[in-house]
CSV table of C-alpha atoms in Angstrom, one decimal:
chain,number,residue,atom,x,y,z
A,26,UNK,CA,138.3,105.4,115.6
A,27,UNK,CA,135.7,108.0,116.2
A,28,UNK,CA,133.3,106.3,114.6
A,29,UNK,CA,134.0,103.0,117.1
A,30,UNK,CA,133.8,105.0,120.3
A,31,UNK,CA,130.3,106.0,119.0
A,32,UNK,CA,129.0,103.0,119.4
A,33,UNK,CA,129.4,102.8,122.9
A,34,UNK,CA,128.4,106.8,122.8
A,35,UNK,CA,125.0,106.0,121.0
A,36,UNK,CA,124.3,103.8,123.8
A,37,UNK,CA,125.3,105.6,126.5
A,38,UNK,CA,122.8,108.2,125.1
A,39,UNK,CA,119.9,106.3,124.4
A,40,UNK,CA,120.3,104.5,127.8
A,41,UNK,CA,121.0,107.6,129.4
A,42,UNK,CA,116.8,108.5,129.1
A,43,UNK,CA,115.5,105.3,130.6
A,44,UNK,CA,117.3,106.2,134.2
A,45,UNK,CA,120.7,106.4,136.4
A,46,UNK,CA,120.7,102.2,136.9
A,47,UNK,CA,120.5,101.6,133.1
A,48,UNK,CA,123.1,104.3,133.1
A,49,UNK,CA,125.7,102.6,135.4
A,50,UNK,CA,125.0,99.4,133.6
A,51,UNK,CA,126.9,99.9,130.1
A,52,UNK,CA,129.9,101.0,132.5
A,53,UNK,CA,129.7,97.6,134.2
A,54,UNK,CA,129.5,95.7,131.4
A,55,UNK,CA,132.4,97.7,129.6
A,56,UNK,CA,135.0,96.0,130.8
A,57,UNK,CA,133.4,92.4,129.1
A,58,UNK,CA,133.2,94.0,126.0
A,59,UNK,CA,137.0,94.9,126.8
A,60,UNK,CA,138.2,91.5,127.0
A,61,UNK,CA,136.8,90.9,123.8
A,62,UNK,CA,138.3,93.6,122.5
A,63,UNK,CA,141.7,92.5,123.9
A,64,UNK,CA,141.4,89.6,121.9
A,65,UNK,CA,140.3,90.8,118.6
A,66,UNK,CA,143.0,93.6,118.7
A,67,UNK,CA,145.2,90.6,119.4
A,68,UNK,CA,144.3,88.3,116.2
A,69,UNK,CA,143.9,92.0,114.2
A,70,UNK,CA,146.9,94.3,115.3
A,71,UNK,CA,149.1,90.9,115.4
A,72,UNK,CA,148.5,89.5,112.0
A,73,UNK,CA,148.4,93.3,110.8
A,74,UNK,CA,152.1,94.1,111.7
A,75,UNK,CA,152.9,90.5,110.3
A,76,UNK,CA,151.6,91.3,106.5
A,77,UNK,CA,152.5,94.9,106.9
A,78,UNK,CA,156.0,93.7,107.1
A,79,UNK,CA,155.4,91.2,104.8
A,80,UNK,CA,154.2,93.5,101.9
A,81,UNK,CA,157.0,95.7,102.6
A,82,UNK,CA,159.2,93.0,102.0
A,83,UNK,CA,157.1,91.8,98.9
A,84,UNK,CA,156.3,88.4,100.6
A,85,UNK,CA,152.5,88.5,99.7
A,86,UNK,CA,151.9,84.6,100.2
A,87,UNK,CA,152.8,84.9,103.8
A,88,UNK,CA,150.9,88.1,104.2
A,89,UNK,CA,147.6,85.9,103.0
A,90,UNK,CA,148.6,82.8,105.2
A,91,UNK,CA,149.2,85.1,108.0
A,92,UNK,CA,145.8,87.0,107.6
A,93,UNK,CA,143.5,83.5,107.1
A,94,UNK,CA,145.0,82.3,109.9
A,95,UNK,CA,144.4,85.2,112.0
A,96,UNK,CA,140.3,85.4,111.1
A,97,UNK,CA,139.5,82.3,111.5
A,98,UNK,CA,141.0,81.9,114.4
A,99,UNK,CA,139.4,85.1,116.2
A,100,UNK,CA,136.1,83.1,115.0
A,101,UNK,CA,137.2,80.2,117.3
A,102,UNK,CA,138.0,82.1,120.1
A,103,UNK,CA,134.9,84.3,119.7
A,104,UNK,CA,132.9,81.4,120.0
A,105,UNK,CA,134.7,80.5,123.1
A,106,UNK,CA,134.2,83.8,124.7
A,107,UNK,CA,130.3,83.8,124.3
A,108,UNK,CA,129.7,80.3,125.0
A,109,UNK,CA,131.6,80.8,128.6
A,110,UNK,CA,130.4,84.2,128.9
A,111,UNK,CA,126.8,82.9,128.7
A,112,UNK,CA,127.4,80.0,130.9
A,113,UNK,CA,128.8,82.3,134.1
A,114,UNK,CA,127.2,85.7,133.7
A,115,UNK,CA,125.8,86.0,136.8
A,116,UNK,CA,128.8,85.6,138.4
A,117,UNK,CA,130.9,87.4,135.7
A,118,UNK,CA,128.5,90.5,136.3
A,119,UNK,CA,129.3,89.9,140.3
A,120,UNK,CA,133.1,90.0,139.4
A,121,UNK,CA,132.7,93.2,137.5
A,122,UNK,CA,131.5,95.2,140.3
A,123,UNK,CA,127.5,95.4,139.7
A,124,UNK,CA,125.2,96.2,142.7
A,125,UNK,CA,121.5,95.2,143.3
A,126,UNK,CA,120.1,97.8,142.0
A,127,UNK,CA,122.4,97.9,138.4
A,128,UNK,CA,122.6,93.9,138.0
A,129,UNK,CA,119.2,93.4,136.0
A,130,UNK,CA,120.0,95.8,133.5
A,131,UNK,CA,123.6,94.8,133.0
A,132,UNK,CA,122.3,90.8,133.0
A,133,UNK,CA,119.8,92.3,130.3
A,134,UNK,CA,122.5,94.0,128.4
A,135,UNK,CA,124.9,91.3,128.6
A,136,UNK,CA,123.3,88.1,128.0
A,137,UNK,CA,122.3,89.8,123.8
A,138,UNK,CA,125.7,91.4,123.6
A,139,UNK,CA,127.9,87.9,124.5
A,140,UNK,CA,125.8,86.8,121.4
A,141,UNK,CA,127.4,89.4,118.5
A,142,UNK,CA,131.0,88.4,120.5
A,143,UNK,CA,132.4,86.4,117.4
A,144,UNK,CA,131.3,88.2,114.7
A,145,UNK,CA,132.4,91.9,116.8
A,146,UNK,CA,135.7,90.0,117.6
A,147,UNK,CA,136.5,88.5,113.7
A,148,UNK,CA,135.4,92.1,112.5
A,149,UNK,CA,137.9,93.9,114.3
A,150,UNK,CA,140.1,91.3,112.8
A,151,UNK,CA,139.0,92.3,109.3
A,152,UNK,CA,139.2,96.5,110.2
A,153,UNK,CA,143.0,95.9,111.6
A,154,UNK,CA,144.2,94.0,108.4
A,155,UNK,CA,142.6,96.6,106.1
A,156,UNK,CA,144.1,99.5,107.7
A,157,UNK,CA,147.8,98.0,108.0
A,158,UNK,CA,147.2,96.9,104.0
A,159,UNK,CA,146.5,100.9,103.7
A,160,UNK,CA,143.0,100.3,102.9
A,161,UNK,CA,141.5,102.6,105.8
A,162,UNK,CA,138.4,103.6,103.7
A,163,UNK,CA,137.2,100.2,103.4
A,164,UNK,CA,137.6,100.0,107.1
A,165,UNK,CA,135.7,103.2,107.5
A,166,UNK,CA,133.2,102.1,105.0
A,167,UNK,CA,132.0,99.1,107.3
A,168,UNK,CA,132.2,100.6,110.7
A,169,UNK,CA,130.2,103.9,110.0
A,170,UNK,CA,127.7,101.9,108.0
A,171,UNK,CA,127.4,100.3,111.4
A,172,UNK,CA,127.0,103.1,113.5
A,173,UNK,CA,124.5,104.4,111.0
A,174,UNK,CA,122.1,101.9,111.5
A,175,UNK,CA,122.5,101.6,115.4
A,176,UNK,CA,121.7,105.1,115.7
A,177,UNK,CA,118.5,104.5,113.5
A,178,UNK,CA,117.9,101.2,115.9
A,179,UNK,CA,118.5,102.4,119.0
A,180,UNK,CA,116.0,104.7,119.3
A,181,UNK,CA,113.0,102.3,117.5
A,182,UNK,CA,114.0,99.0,119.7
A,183,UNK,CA,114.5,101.3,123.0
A,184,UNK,CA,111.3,103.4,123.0
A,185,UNK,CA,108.4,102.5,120.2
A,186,UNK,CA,108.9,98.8,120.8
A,187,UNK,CA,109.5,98.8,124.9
A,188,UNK,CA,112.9,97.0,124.9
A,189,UNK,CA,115.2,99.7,126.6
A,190,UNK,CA,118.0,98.3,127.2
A,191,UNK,CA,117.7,95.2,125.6
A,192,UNK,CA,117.3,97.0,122.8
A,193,UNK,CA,119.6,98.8,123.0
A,194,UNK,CA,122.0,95.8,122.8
A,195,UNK,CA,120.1,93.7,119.9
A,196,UNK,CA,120.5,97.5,117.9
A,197,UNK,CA,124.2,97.2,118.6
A,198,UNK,CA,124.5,93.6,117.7
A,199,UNK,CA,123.0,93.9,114.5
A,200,UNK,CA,124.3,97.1,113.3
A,201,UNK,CA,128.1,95.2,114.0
A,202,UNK,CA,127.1,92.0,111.4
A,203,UNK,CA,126.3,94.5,108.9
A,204,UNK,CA,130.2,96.1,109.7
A,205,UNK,CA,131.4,92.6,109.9
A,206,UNK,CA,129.8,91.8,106.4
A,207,UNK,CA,131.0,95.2,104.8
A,208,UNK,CA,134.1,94.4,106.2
A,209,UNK,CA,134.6,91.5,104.8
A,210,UNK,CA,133.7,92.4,101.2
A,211,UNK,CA,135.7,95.0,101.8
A,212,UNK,CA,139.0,92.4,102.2
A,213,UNK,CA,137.8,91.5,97.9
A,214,UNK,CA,138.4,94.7,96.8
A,215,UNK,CA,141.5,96.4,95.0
A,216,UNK,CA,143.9,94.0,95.7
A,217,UNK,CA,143.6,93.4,99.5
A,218,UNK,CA,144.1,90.3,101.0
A,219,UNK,CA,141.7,87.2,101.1
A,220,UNK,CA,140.9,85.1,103.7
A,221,UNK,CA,140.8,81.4,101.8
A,222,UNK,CA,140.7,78.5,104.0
A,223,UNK,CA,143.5,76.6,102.2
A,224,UNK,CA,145.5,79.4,103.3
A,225,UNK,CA,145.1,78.3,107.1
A,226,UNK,CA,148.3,78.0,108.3
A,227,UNK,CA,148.5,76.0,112.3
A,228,UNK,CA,152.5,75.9,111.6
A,229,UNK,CA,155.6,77.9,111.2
A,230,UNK,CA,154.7,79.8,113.9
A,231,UNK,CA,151.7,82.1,112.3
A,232,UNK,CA,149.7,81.3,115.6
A,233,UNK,CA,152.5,82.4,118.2
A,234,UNK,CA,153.7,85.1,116.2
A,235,UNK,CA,150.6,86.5,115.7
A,236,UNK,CA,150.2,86.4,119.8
A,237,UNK,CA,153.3,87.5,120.1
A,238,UNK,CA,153.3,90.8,118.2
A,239,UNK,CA,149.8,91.5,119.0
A,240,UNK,CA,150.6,90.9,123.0
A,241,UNK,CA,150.9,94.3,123.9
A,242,UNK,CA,147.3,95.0,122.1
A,243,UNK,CA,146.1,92.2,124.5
A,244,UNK,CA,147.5,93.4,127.5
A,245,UNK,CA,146.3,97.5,127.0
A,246,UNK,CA,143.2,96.2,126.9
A,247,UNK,CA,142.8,93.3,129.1
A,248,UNK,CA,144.7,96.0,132.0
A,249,UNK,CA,141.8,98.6,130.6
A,250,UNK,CA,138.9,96.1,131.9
A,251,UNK,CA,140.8,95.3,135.2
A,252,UNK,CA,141.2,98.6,135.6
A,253,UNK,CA,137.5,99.4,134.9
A,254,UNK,CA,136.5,96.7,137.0
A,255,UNK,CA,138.6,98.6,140.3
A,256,UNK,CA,136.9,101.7,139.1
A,257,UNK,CA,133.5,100.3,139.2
A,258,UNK,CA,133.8,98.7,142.7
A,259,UNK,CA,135.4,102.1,144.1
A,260,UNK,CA,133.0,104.1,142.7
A,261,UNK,CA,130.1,101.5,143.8
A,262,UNK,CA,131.0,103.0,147.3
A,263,UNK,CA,129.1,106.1,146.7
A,264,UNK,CA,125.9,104.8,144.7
A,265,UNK,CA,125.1,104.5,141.3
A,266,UNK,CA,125.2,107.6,140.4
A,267,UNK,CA,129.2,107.7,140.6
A,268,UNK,CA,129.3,104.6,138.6
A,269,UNK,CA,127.2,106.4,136.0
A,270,UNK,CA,129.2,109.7,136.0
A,271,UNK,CA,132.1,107.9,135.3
A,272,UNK,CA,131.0,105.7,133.2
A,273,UNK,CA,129.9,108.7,131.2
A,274,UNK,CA,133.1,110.3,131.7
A,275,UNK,CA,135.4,107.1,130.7
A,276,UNK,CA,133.2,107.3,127.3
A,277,UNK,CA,133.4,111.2,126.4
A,278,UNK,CA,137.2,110.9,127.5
A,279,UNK,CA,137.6,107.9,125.3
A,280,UNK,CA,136.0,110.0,122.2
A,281,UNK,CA,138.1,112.5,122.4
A,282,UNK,CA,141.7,110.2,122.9
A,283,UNK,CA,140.2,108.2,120.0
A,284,UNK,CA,141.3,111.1,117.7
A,285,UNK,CA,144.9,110.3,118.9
A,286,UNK,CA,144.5,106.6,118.7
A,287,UNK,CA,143.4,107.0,115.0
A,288,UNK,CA,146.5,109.3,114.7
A,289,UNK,CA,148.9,106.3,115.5
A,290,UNK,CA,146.8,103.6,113.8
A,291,UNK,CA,147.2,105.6,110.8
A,292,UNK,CA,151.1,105.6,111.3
A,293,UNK,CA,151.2,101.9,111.9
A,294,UNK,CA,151.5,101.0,108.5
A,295,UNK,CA,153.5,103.7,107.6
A,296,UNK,CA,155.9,102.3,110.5
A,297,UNK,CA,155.0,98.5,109.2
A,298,UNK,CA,155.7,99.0,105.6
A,299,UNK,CA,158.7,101.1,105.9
A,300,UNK,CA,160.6,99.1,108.8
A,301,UNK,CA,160.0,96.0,106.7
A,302,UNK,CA,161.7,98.1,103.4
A,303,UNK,CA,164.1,99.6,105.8
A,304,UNK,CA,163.4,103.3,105.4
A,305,UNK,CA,163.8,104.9,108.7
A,306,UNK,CA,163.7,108.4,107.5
A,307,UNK,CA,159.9,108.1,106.7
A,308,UNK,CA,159.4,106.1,109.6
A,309,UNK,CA,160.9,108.6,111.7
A,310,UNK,CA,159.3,111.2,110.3
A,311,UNK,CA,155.8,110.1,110.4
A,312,UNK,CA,156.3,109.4,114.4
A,313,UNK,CA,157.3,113.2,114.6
A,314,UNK,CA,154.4,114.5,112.4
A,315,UNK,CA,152.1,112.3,115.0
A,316,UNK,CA,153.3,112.8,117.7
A,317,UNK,CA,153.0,116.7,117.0
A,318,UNK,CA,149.8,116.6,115.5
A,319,UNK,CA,148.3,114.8,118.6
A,320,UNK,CA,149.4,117.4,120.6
A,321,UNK,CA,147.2,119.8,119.1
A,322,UNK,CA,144.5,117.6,118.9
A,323,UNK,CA,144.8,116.9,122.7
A,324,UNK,CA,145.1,120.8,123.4
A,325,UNK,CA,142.2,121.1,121.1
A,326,UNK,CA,140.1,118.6,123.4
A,327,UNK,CA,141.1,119.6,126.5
A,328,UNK,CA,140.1,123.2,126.1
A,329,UNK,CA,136.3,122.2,124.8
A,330,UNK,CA,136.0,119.5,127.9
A,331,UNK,CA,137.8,122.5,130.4
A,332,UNK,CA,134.8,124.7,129.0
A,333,UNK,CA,131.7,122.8,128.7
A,334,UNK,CA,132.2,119.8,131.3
A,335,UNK,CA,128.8,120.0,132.7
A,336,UNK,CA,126.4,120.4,129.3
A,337,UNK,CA,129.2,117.0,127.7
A,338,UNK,CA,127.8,115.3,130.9
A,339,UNK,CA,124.2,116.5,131.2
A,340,UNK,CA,123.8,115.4,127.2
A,341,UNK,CA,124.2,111.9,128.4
A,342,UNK,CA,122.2,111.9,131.9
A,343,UNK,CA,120.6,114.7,133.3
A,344,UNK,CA,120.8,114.3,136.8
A,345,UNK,CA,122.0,117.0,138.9
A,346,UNK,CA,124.4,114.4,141.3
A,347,UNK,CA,125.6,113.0,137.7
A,348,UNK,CA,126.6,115.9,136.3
A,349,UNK,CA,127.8,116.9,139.5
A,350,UNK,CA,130.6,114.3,139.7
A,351,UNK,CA,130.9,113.6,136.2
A,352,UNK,CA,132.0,117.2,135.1
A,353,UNK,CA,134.7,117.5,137.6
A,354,UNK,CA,136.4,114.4,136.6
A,355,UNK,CA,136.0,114.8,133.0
A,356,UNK,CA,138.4,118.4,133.7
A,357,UNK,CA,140.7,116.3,135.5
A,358,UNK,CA,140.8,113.7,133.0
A,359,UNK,CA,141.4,116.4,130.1
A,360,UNK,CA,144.4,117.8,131.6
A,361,UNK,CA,146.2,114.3,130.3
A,362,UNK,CA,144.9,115.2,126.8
A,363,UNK,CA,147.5,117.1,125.3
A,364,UNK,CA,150.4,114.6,125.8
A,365,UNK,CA,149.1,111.4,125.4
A,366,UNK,CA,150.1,111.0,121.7
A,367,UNK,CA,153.5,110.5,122.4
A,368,UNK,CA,152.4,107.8,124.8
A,369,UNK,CA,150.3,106.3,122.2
A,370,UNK,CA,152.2,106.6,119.1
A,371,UNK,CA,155.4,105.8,121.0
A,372,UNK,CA,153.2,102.4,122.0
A,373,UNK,CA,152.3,101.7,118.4
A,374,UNK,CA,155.6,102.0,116.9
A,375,UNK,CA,157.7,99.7,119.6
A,376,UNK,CA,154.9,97.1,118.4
A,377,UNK,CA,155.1,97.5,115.0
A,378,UNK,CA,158.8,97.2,115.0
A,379,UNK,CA,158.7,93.9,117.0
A,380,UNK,CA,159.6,94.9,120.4
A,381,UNK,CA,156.6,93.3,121.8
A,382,UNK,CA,158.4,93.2,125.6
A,383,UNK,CA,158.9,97.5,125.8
A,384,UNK,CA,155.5,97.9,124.5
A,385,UNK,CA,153.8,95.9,126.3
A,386,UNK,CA,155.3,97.2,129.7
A,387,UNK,CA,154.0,100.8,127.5
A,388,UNK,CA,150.5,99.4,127.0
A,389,UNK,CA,149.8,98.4,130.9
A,390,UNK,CA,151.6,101.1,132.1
A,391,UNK,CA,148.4,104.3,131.6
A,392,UNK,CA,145.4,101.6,133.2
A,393,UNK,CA,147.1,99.6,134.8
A,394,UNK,CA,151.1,99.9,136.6
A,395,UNK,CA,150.1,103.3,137.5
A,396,UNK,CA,146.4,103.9,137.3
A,397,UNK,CA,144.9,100.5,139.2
A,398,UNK,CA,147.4,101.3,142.4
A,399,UNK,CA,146.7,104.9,142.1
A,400,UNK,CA,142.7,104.6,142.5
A,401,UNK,CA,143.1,102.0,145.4
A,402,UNK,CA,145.1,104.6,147.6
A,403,UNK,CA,143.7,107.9,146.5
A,404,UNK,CA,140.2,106.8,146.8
A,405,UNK,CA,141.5,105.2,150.6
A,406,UNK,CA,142.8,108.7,151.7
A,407,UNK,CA,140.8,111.5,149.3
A,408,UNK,CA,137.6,109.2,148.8
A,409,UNK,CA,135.7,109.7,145.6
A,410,UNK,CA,137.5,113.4,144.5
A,411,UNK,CA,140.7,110.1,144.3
A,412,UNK,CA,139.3,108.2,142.0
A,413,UNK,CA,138.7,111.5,139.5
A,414,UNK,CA,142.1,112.6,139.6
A,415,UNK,CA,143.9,109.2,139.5
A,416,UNK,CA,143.5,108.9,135.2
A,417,UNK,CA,145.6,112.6,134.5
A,418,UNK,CA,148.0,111.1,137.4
A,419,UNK,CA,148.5,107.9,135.7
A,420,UNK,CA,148.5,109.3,132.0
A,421,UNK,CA,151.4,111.9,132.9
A,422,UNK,CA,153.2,109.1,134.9
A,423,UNK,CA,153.1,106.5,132.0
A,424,UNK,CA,153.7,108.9,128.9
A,425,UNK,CA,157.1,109.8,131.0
A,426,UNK,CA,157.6,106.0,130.9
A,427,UNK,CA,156.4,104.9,127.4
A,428,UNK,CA,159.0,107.7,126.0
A,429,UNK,CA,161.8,106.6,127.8
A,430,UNK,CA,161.2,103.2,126.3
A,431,UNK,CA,160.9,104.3,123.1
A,432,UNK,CA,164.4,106.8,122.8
A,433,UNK,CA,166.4,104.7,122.0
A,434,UNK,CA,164.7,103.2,118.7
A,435,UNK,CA,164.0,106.8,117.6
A,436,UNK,CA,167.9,107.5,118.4
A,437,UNK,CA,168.9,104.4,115.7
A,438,UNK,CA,166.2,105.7,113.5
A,439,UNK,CA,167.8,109.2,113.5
A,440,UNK,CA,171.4,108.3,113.6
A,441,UNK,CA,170.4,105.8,110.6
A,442,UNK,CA,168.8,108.3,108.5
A,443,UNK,CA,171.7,110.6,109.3
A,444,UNK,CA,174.3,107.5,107.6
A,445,UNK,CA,171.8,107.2,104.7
């Protein structure tokens, strides 16, 4: 997971030295790559909990029908996604809060980044099915070979060859087709599951179950984008330089909760197997170890961003309004830090488990329920110092909520591992 949010770190670095317009623009075009996202997590974190089950239960055949069906179809849609996004990117970029100034950098961005959409979207397919098979090093294998060689592009396309930001975007392309092909050879190895076509299955339900348990992948990030799309157009109010600050900020914060995320990805096939061979004792104990473990991490994390806010935002843009903004929002945003595993991993296990309807209401709840409503009337009656306290708000508010959801799963897991 850390090596994922670099990608969009590498950028925002590299970016960061052309000016505060080429800044902003990577934060208006986020929430596109977003929806993308939303439905490669779908395809991957639906048919994932499928074959972890599956395997559990020692049905390997539907595991493999489940997966095939699940890549290819990410393909499709991939497809779909770039051939529409193409089509209506100037408005798109009009819908996701762009100014004047920003559009011909974002349009620039954009219109080479829609291009990688299917492979990016069948890859993170092909990452999620490794890891739920307990295969994470061959999902680490392809993605840091990625980010390898768009650190070694970015700078070359960017500066020596006069693309800026265009390059920057044909670097991150490229460097995700080498992922996607590692990725995929990676699926060959020790037993892991193939991706035949015979193995297509449009029937029995793979298709709808697949959307169904990876719904509340779907709607965390879809709600994300919106939510990103708000904070662009409130920010927008006061220049480019608070898009870029917080565009900055939503990436350095994203860094360090991806530490937690890859906490509770790790525990997903724990939960998967072990709910499918009905051993709730491990399962419970793994969400406690998480869960505990991401406290620390968080505590760990918000101390460094409480200490250094200014020099995290300065390394990416070093504009004295920039940093300005950027490092008081990044303390307020760290505060969250220490508790958001158990909104995370609480998230993770309800979808694992099949309770697609709690954790879905979990996964809008943080940037969505509560953050989307909260920027609109802090930033109406506190102005900008509103929009950089609403994300600790919303992250207290919808751990609180993702936990009640979850208690009463953990109290059959305990009282069953009491009986056993």
């Amino acid at each position: 997971m850390l090596v994922s949010a670099s990608y969009n770190m590498v950028d925002a670095f590299f970016i960061g030295r052309i000016n505060t317009s080429a800044t902003a623009a990577i934060g208006i075009v986020l929430p596109l790559m977003g929806f993308m996202q939303a439905l490669g997590f779908t395809c991957g974190q639906g048919t994932g909990t499928y074959l972890s089950q599956k395997l559990g239960a020692g049905k390997r055949k539907e595991a493999e029908q489940m997966a095939s069906t699940g890549f290819y179809f990410s393909i499709l849609l991939g497809l779909l996604f770039m051939v529409t996004g193409l089509a209506f990117l100037n408005p798109l970029l009009g819908i996701l809060g762009t100014t004047e100034t920003i559009r011909p950098y974002a349009h620039a961005y954009a219109s080479i980044i829609l291009f990688g959409f299917p492979r990016m979207m069948s890859a993170l397919v092909l990452n999620n099915q490794l890891r739920y098979q307990g295969s994470a090093f061959f999902s680490m294998v392809g993605i840091v070979s990625g980010v390898i060689i768009n650190v070694i592009l970015d700078p070359i396309f960017i500066f020596p060859l006069h693309m800026e930001i265009k390059g920057a975007a044909l670097a991150t392309i490229i460097s995700q087709f080498v992922s996607f092909l590692l990725l995929l050879h990676g699926c060959t190895m020790h037993g892991n599951l193939r991706h035949p076509l015979f193995a297509i299955k449009l029937k029995n339900g793979y298709i709808s179950t697949m959307l169904a348990l990876g719904s509340p992948s779907f709607f965390r990030n879809m709600v994300a984008s919106i939510s990103t799309i708000v904070l662009n157009f409130c920010a927008g109010k006061y220049g480019d330089t608070a898009i870029a600050a917080l565009s900055i900020d939503s990436r350095l914060s994203f860094f360090g909760v991806c530490i937690i995320i890859g906490l509770g990805q790790g525990f997903q096939p724990v939960c998967g197997f072990n709910y499918g061979a009905k051993k709730f004792k491990r399962l419970y104990d793994g969400y406690q170890f998480c869960t505990a473990a991401g406290v620390v991490v968080g505590l760990v994390m918000m101390t460094f961003c409480w200490i250094f806010p200014r020099t995290l935002v300065q390394f990416f843009r070093n504009d004295p309004d920039v940093i300005r903004i950027g490092a008081y929002a990044l303390r307020a945003f760290s505060l969250a830090f220490p508790i958001l595993s158990f909104n995370i991993v609480s998230t993770m296990l309800l979808q694992v488990i099949g309770k697609s309807l709690k954790a879905s209401i979990a996964s809008i709840a943080r940037m969505g329920l509560f953050l989307i409503p909260l920027l609109i009337i802090l930033t109406h009656f506190l102005g900008l110092r509103g929009i950089q306290i609403a994300q600790p708000i919303s992250d207290y508010a919808s751990t609180i909520l993702a936990y009640i959801l979850v208690l009463p799963e953990l109290s059959y897991f305990k009282k069953q591992t009491q009986i056993t």
